[in-house]
PDB file of C-alpha atoms in Angstrom:
ATOM      1  CA  MET A 282      -0.039   0.025   0.013  1.00  0.00           C
ATOM      2  CA  THR A 283       1.493   3.279  -0.954  1.00  0.00           C
ATOM      3  CA  THR A 284       0.574   6.729   0.238  1.00  0.00           C
ATOM      4  CA  ARG A 285       0.081   9.691  -1.999  1.00  0.00           C
ATOM      5  CA  PRO A 286       3.103  12.185  -1.929  1.00  0.00           C
ATOM      6  CA  ASP A 287       0.746  15.173  -1.313  1.00  0.00           C
ATOM      7  CA  ALA A 288      -0.729  13.453   1.795  1.00  0.00           C
ATOM      8  CA  ASP A 289       2.318  14.003   4.018  1.00  0.00           C
ATOM      9  CA  PRO A 290       1.062  15.940   7.083  1.00  0.00           C
ATOM     10  CA  ALA A 291       4.299  18.110   7.332  1.00  0.00           C
ATOM     11  CA  PRO A 292       6.228  18.532   4.109  1.00  0.00           C
ATOM     12  CA  ALA A 293      10.003  18.854   4.503  1.00  0.00           C
ATOM     13  CA  THR A 294      10.025  22.619   3.835  1.00  0.00           C
ATOM     14  CA  VAL A 295       7.488  23.258   6.636  1.00  0.00           C
ATOM     15  CA  ALA A 296       8.949  20.751   9.062  1.00  0.00           C
ATOM     16  CA  GLY A 297      12.306  22.533   9.304  1.00  0.00           C
ATOM     17  CA  ALA A 298      10.777  26.069   9.408  1.00  0.00           C
ATOM     18  CA  GLY A 299      10.865  26.455  13.198  1.00  0.00           C
ATOM     19  CA  SER A 300      14.254  25.032  13.710  1.00  0.00           C
ATOM     20  CA  ARG A 301      16.059  28.463  13.151  1.00  0.00           C
ATOM     21  CA  ARG A 302      14.851  29.931  16.383  1.00  0.00           C
ATOM     22  CA  PRO A 303      16.974  27.742  18.668  1.00  0.00           C
ATOM     23  CA  ARG A 304      20.064  28.487  16.591  1.00  0.00           C
ATOM     24  CA  VAL A 305      19.445  32.310  16.979  1.00  0.00           C
ATOM     25  CA  VAL A 306      19.017  31.912  20.792  1.00  0.00           C
ATOM     26  CA  VAL A 307      22.217  29.859  21.001  1.00  0.00           C
ATOM     27  CA  LEU A 308      24.053  32.456  18.940  1.00  0.00           C
ATOM     28  CA  LEU A 309      22.832  35.288  21.156  1.00  0.00           C
ATOM     29  CA  VAL A 310      23.789  33.476  24.324  1.00  0.00           C
ATOM     30  CA  ALA A 311      27.233  32.717  22.900  1.00  0.00           C
ATOM     31  CA  ALA A 312      27.662  36.361  21.894  1.00  0.00           C
ATOM     32  CA  VAL A 313      26.774  37.590  25.428  1.00  0.00           C
ATOM     33  CA  LEU A 314      29.075  35.096  27.050  1.00  0.00           C
ATOM     34  CA  LEU A 315      31.969  36.009  24.722  1.00  0.00           C
ATOM     35  CA  THR A 316      31.422  39.752  25.344  1.00  0.00           C
ATOM     36  CA  ALA A 317      31.469  39.166  29.083  1.00  0.00           C
ATOM     37  CA  LEU A 318      34.599  37.101  28.860  1.00  0.00           C
ATOM     38  CA  VAL A 319      36.425  39.721  26.789  1.00  0.00           C
ATOM     39  CA  GLN A 320      35.310  42.529  29.034  1.00  0.00           C
ATOM     40  CA  GLY A 321      36.282  40.545  32.173  1.00  0.00           C
ATOM     41  CA  LEU A 322      39.672  39.429  31.002  1.00  0.00           C
ATOM     42  CA  PHE A 323      40.997  41.573  28.159  1.00  0.00           C
ATOM     43  CA  LEU A 324      39.372  44.866  27.085  1.00  0.00           C
ATOM     44  CA  GLN A 325      37.099  47.275  29.062  1.00  0.00           C
ATOM     45  CA  SER A 326      35.507  50.509  27.875  1.00  0.00           C
ATOM     46  CA  TYR A 327      35.928  53.543  30.277  1.00  0.00           C
ATOM     47  CA  VAL A 328      34.505  57.064  30.042  1.00  0.00           C
ATOM     48  CA  VAL A 329      36.794  59.972  30.949  1.00  0.00           C
ATOM     49  CA  PRO A 330      34.907  62.068  33.495  1.00  0.00           C
ATOM     50  CA  THR A 331      37.009  65.207  33.744  1.00  0.00           C
ATOM     51  CA  ASP A 332      39.385  67.351  31.823  1.00  0.00           C
ATOM     52  CA  ALA A 333      42.212  66.573  34.166  1.00  0.00           C
ATOM     53  CA  LEU A 334      44.244  64.908  31.401  1.00  0.00           C
ATOM     54  CA  ALA A 335      43.423  67.372  28.690  1.00  0.00           C
ATOM     55  CA  PRO A 336      44.362  67.716  25.852  1.00  0.00           C
ATOM     56  CA  VAL A 337      45.285  64.084  25.623  1.00  0.00           C
ATOM     57  CA  LEU A 338      41.855  62.964  26.930  1.00  0.00           C
ATOM     58  CA  GLU A 339      38.819  65.226  26.999  1.00  0.00           C
ATOM     59  CA  PRO A 340      35.626  64.773  29.211  1.00  0.00           C
ATOM     60  CA  GLY A 341      33.366  62.328  27.590  1.00  0.00           C
ATOM     61  CA  ASP A 342      36.044  60.537  25.604  1.00  0.00           C
ATOM     62  CA  ARG A 343      35.621  56.719  25.727  1.00  0.00           C
ATOM     63  CA  VAL A 344      38.724  54.696  25.794  1.00  0.00           C
ATOM     64  CA  LEU A 345      39.565  51.018  25.666  1.00  0.00           C
ATOM     65  CA  VAL A 346      41.732  49.678  28.495  1.00  0.00           C
ATOM     66  CA  TRP A 347      43.896  46.587  27.946  1.00  0.00           C
ATOM     67  CA  LYS A 348      43.432  44.608  31.109  1.00  0.00           C
ATOM     68  CA  ALA A 349      45.724  41.652  30.263  1.00  0.00           C
ATOM     69  CA  SER A 350      49.055  43.572  30.443  1.00  0.00           C
ATOM     70  CA  ALA A 351      51.788  42.593  32.870  1.00  0.00           C
ATOM     71  CA  GLY A 352      51.993  46.087  34.312  1.00  0.00           C
ATOM     72  CA  ALA A 353      52.099  49.768  33.675  1.00  0.00           C
ATOM     73  CA  ARG A 354      55.206  51.611  32.563  1.00  0.00           C
ATOM     74  CA  PRO A 355      56.244  55.272  33.061  1.00  0.00           C
ATOM     75  CA  GLY A 356      54.241  57.422  30.655  1.00  0.00           C
ATOM     76  CA  ASP A 357      51.298  54.943  30.362  1.00  0.00           C
ATOM     77  CA  LEU A 358      47.770  56.124  30.953  1.00  0.00           C
ATOM     78  CA  ALA A 359      46.472  53.544  33.455  1.00  0.00           C
ATOM     79  CA  VAL A 360      43.226  52.796  35.184  1.00  0.00           C
ATOM     80  CA  VAL A 361      43.853  52.161  38.846  1.00  0.00           C
ATOM     81  CA  ASP A 362      41.382  50.663  41.383  1.00  0.00           C
ATOM     82  CA  THR A 363      41.281  53.138  44.242  1.00  0.00           C
ATOM     83  CA  THR A 364      38.365  51.575  46.179  1.00  0.00           C
ATOM     84  CA  ALA A 365      40.480  50.803  49.293  1.00  0.00           C
ATOM     85  CA  THR A 366      42.536  53.974  49.220  1.00  0.00           C
ATOM     86  CA  ALA A 367      40.061  56.659  48.082  1.00  0.00           C
ATOM     87  CA  ALA A 368      40.007  59.720  50.375  1.00  0.00           C
ATOM     88  CA  VAL A 369      36.475  60.547  49.429  1.00  0.00           C
ATOM     89  CA  ASP A 370      33.740  57.983  48.962  1.00  0.00           C
ATOM     90  CA  ARG A 371      32.335  58.584  45.421  1.00  0.00           C
ATOM     91  CA  SER A 372      30.283  55.483  45.237  1.00  0.00           C
ATOM     92  CA  THR A 373      27.310  57.835  44.923  1.00  0.00           C
ATOM     93  CA  PRO A 374      28.256  61.227  43.447  1.00  0.00           C
ATOM     94  CA  VAL A 375      27.637  64.290  45.672  1.00  0.00           C
ATOM     95  CA  ASP A 376      25.244  65.806  43.211  1.00  0.00           C
ATOM     96  CA  ASP A 377      22.877  62.887  43.242  1.00  0.00           C
ATOM     97  CA  GLY A 378      20.861  64.794  45.890  1.00  0.00           C
ATOM     98  CA  PRO A 379      18.426  63.250  48.330  1.00  0.00           C
ATOM     99  CA  ALA A 380      17.766  60.182  46.111  1.00  0.00           C
ATOM    100  CA  GLY A 381      21.435  59.351  45.963  1.00  0.00           C
ATOM    101  CA  ARG A 382      21.938  59.798  49.670  1.00  0.00           C
ATOM    102  CA  VAL A 383      18.853  57.550  50.481  1.00  0.00           C
ATOM    103  CA  LEU A 384      20.024  54.834  47.964  1.00  0.00           C
ATOM    104  CA  SER A 385      23.545  54.996  49.370  1.00  0.00           C
ATOM    105  CA  ALA A 386      22.263  54.592  52.971  1.00  0.00           C
ATOM    106  CA  VAL A 387      19.958  51.701  51.966  1.00  0.00           C
ATOM    107  CA  ALA A 388      22.899  49.988  50.186  1.00  0.00           C
ATOM    108  CA  GLY A 389      24.996  50.431  53.254  1.00  0.00           C
ATOM    109  CA  LEU A 390      22.301  48.948  55.524  1.00  0.00           C
ATOM    110  CA  LEU A 391      21.810  45.947  53.215  1.00  0.00           C
ATOM    111  CA  GLY A 392      25.593  45.438  52.819  1.00  0.00           C
ATOM    112  CA  VAL A 393      25.516  45.980  49.056  1.00  0.00           C
ATOM    113  CA  ASP A 394      28.793  46.865  47.428  1.00  0.00           C
ATOM    114  CA  ILE A 395      28.091  49.849  45.198  1.00  0.00           C
ATOM    115  CA  GLY A 396      31.150  49.060  43.135  1.00  0.00           C
ATOM    116  CA  ARG A 397      34.742  49.679  42.424  1.00  0.00           C
ATOM    117  CA  GLN A 398      36.078  53.147  42.271  1.00  0.00           C
ATOM    118  CA  ASP A 399      38.571  53.571  39.359  1.00  0.00           C
ATOM    119  CA  ARG A 400      40.915  56.475  38.549  1.00  0.00           C
ATOM    120  CA  LEU A 401      42.541  57.269  35.259  1.00  0.00           C
ATOM    121  CA  SER A 402      46.109  58.468  35.903  1.00  0.00           C
ATOM    122  CA  VAL A 403      49.563  58.844  34.325  1.00  0.00           C
ATOM    123  CA  VAL A 404      52.128  56.389  35.567  1.00  0.00           C
ATOM    124  CA  THR A 405      55.300  58.235  36.481  1.00  0.00           C
ATOM    125  CA  ALA A 406      57.300  55.359  37.869  1.00  0.00           C
ATOM    126  CA  ALA A 407      56.787  51.652  38.421  1.00  0.00           C
ATOM    127  CA  SER A 408      58.972  49.475  40.560  1.00  0.00           C
ATOM    128  CA  GLY A 409      58.203  46.153  42.097  1.00  0.00           C
ATOM    129  CA  ASP A 410      54.875  46.239  43.970  1.00  0.00           C
ATOM    130  CA  THR A 411      54.291  50.026  43.746  1.00  0.00           C
ATOM    131  CA  VAL A 412      53.239  52.302  40.943  1.00  0.00           C
ATOM    132  CA  THR A 413      53.735  56.041  41.301  1.00  0.00           C
ATOM    133  CA  LEU A 414      50.950  58.145  39.754  1.00  0.00           C
ATOM    134  CA  GLY A 415      51.389  61.629  38.333  1.00  0.00           C
ATOM    135  CA  ALA A 416      48.596  63.679  36.803  1.00  0.00           C
ATOM    136  CA  PRO A 417      45.810  64.417  37.653  1.00  0.00           C
ATOM    137  CA  VAL A 418      46.230  63.361  41.350  1.00  0.00           C
ATOM    138  CA  PRO A 419      49.788  62.410  42.392  1.00  0.00           C
ATOM    139  CA  GLY A 420      50.121  59.407  44.727  1.00  0.00           C
ATOM    140  CA  ASP A 421      51.265  55.792  45.022  1.00  0.00           C
ATOM    141  CA  ALA A 422      49.281  52.617  44.311  1.00  0.00           C
ATOM    142  CA  ALA A 423      49.887  48.968  44.650  1.00  0.00           C
ATOM    143  CA  ALA A 424      50.886  47.439  41.208  1.00  0.00           C
ATOM    144  CA  ALA A 425      48.148  44.854  41.848  1.00  0.00           C
ATOM    145  CA  ASP A 426      45.541  47.719  41.762  1.00  0.00           C
ATOM    146  CA  VAL A 427      46.373  48.692  38.183  1.00  0.00           C
ATOM    147  CA  VAL A 428      43.397  47.472  36.187  1.00  0.00           C
ATOM    148  CA  GLY A 429      45.060  48.084  32.807  1.00  0.00           C
ATOM    149  CA  THR A 430      46.414  50.645  30.389  1.00  0.00           C
ATOM    150  CA  VAL A 431      44.667  52.810  27.858  1.00  0.00           C
ATOM    151  CA  VAL A 432      45.281  51.556  24.251  1.00  0.00           C
ATOM    152  CA  TRP A 433      42.657  53.219  22.104  1.00  0.00           C
ATOM    153  CA  ARG A 434      40.078  56.086  22.040  1.00  0.00           C
ATOM    154  CA  ILE A 435      36.854  54.809  20.564  1.00  0.00           C
ATOM    155  CA  TRP A 436      34.691  57.990  21.073  1.00  0.00           C
ATOM    156  CA  PRO A 437      34.123  60.598  19.779  1.00  0.00           C
ATOM    157  CA  LEU A 438      34.470  59.218  16.289  1.00  0.00           C
ATOM    158  CA  GLY A 439      36.317  62.339  15.087  1.00  0.00           C
ATOM    159  CA  ARG A 440      39.168  61.571  17.492  1.00  0.00           C
ATOM    160  CA  LEU A 441      39.097  57.724  17.080  1.00  0.00           C
ATOM    161  CA  GLY A 442      42.469  56.057  17.264  1.00  0.00           C
ATOM    162  CA  SER A 443      45.447  55.499  19.490  1.00  0.00           C
ATOM    163  CA  VAL A 444      45.937  57.822  22.506  1.00  0.00           C
ATOM    164  CA  ALA A 445      48.993  60.051  22.430  1.00  0.00           C
ATOM    165  CA  GLY A 446      51.698  59.201  24.965  1.00  0.00           C
ATOM    166  CA  VAL A 447      52.330  61.489  27.944  1.00  0.00           C
ATOM    167  CA  ASP A 448      55.501  62.230  29.755  1.00  0.00           C
ATOM    168  CA  PRO A 449      55.694  61.372  33.484  1.00  0.00           C
ATOM    169  CA  ALA A 450      54.669  64.948  34.343  1.00  0.00           C
ATOM    170  CA  GLY A 451      51.397  64.428  32.488  1.00  0.00           C
ATOM    171  CA  THR A 452      51.990  66.622  29.462  1.00  0.00           C
ATOM    172  CA  PRO A 453      51.353  65.142  25.945  1.00  0.00           C
ATOM    173  CA  ARG A 454      54.357  63.894  23.955  1.00  0.00           C
TER     174      ARG A 454
END
C-alpha cells in the first residue's frame, strides 16, 4: 500500500521552518558570554569623567583599556582601582541629591557593594609592587591595583584612534 506524496502531514520545507529559532538563541547566548569574557579578562571601555588629562583625553572620551598587560610603565595612561585608598567615597556622586543619599544609605544597611572606584592616571614610575601616579592626582598605588592601560580612544569618532603618549609629568608627547 502506498501513500500519496501530497498526503504528507508536514512537508520537509514546513517541518524545518521552526528550527532556526533555537540557533538564533544559541548564537545570542554565545555572543553575550563571549562579550562578558572579553570585558572581564582583556578589554574594558571607560569614560573619561573630567578634563584633568586634557588635551590628551577630554571629558566624555571613551577609551579601551587593555586589562591583560603585565603592568604599567612610566608614561602609560592607566586605570587604577582606588576603592580601598580613596580619600572621598564617590560610590554615589555628591550631586545625586536626596535620592542618591537615600540609595547609598539603603545599600550600606543591606551590605550591598556599590562598586569599584577607578581612577585614570599617568604612571610616572613603576617598581616592584608600587606604581607612582602623576597627573591628575599624584600618589602611590599597589601594582596589583592597576586595572589596565589605555590603548585606544573609541569615542568621539572624530578623535578615534590611539591615544598620544604622555611624559611622566602628565603633558602630551
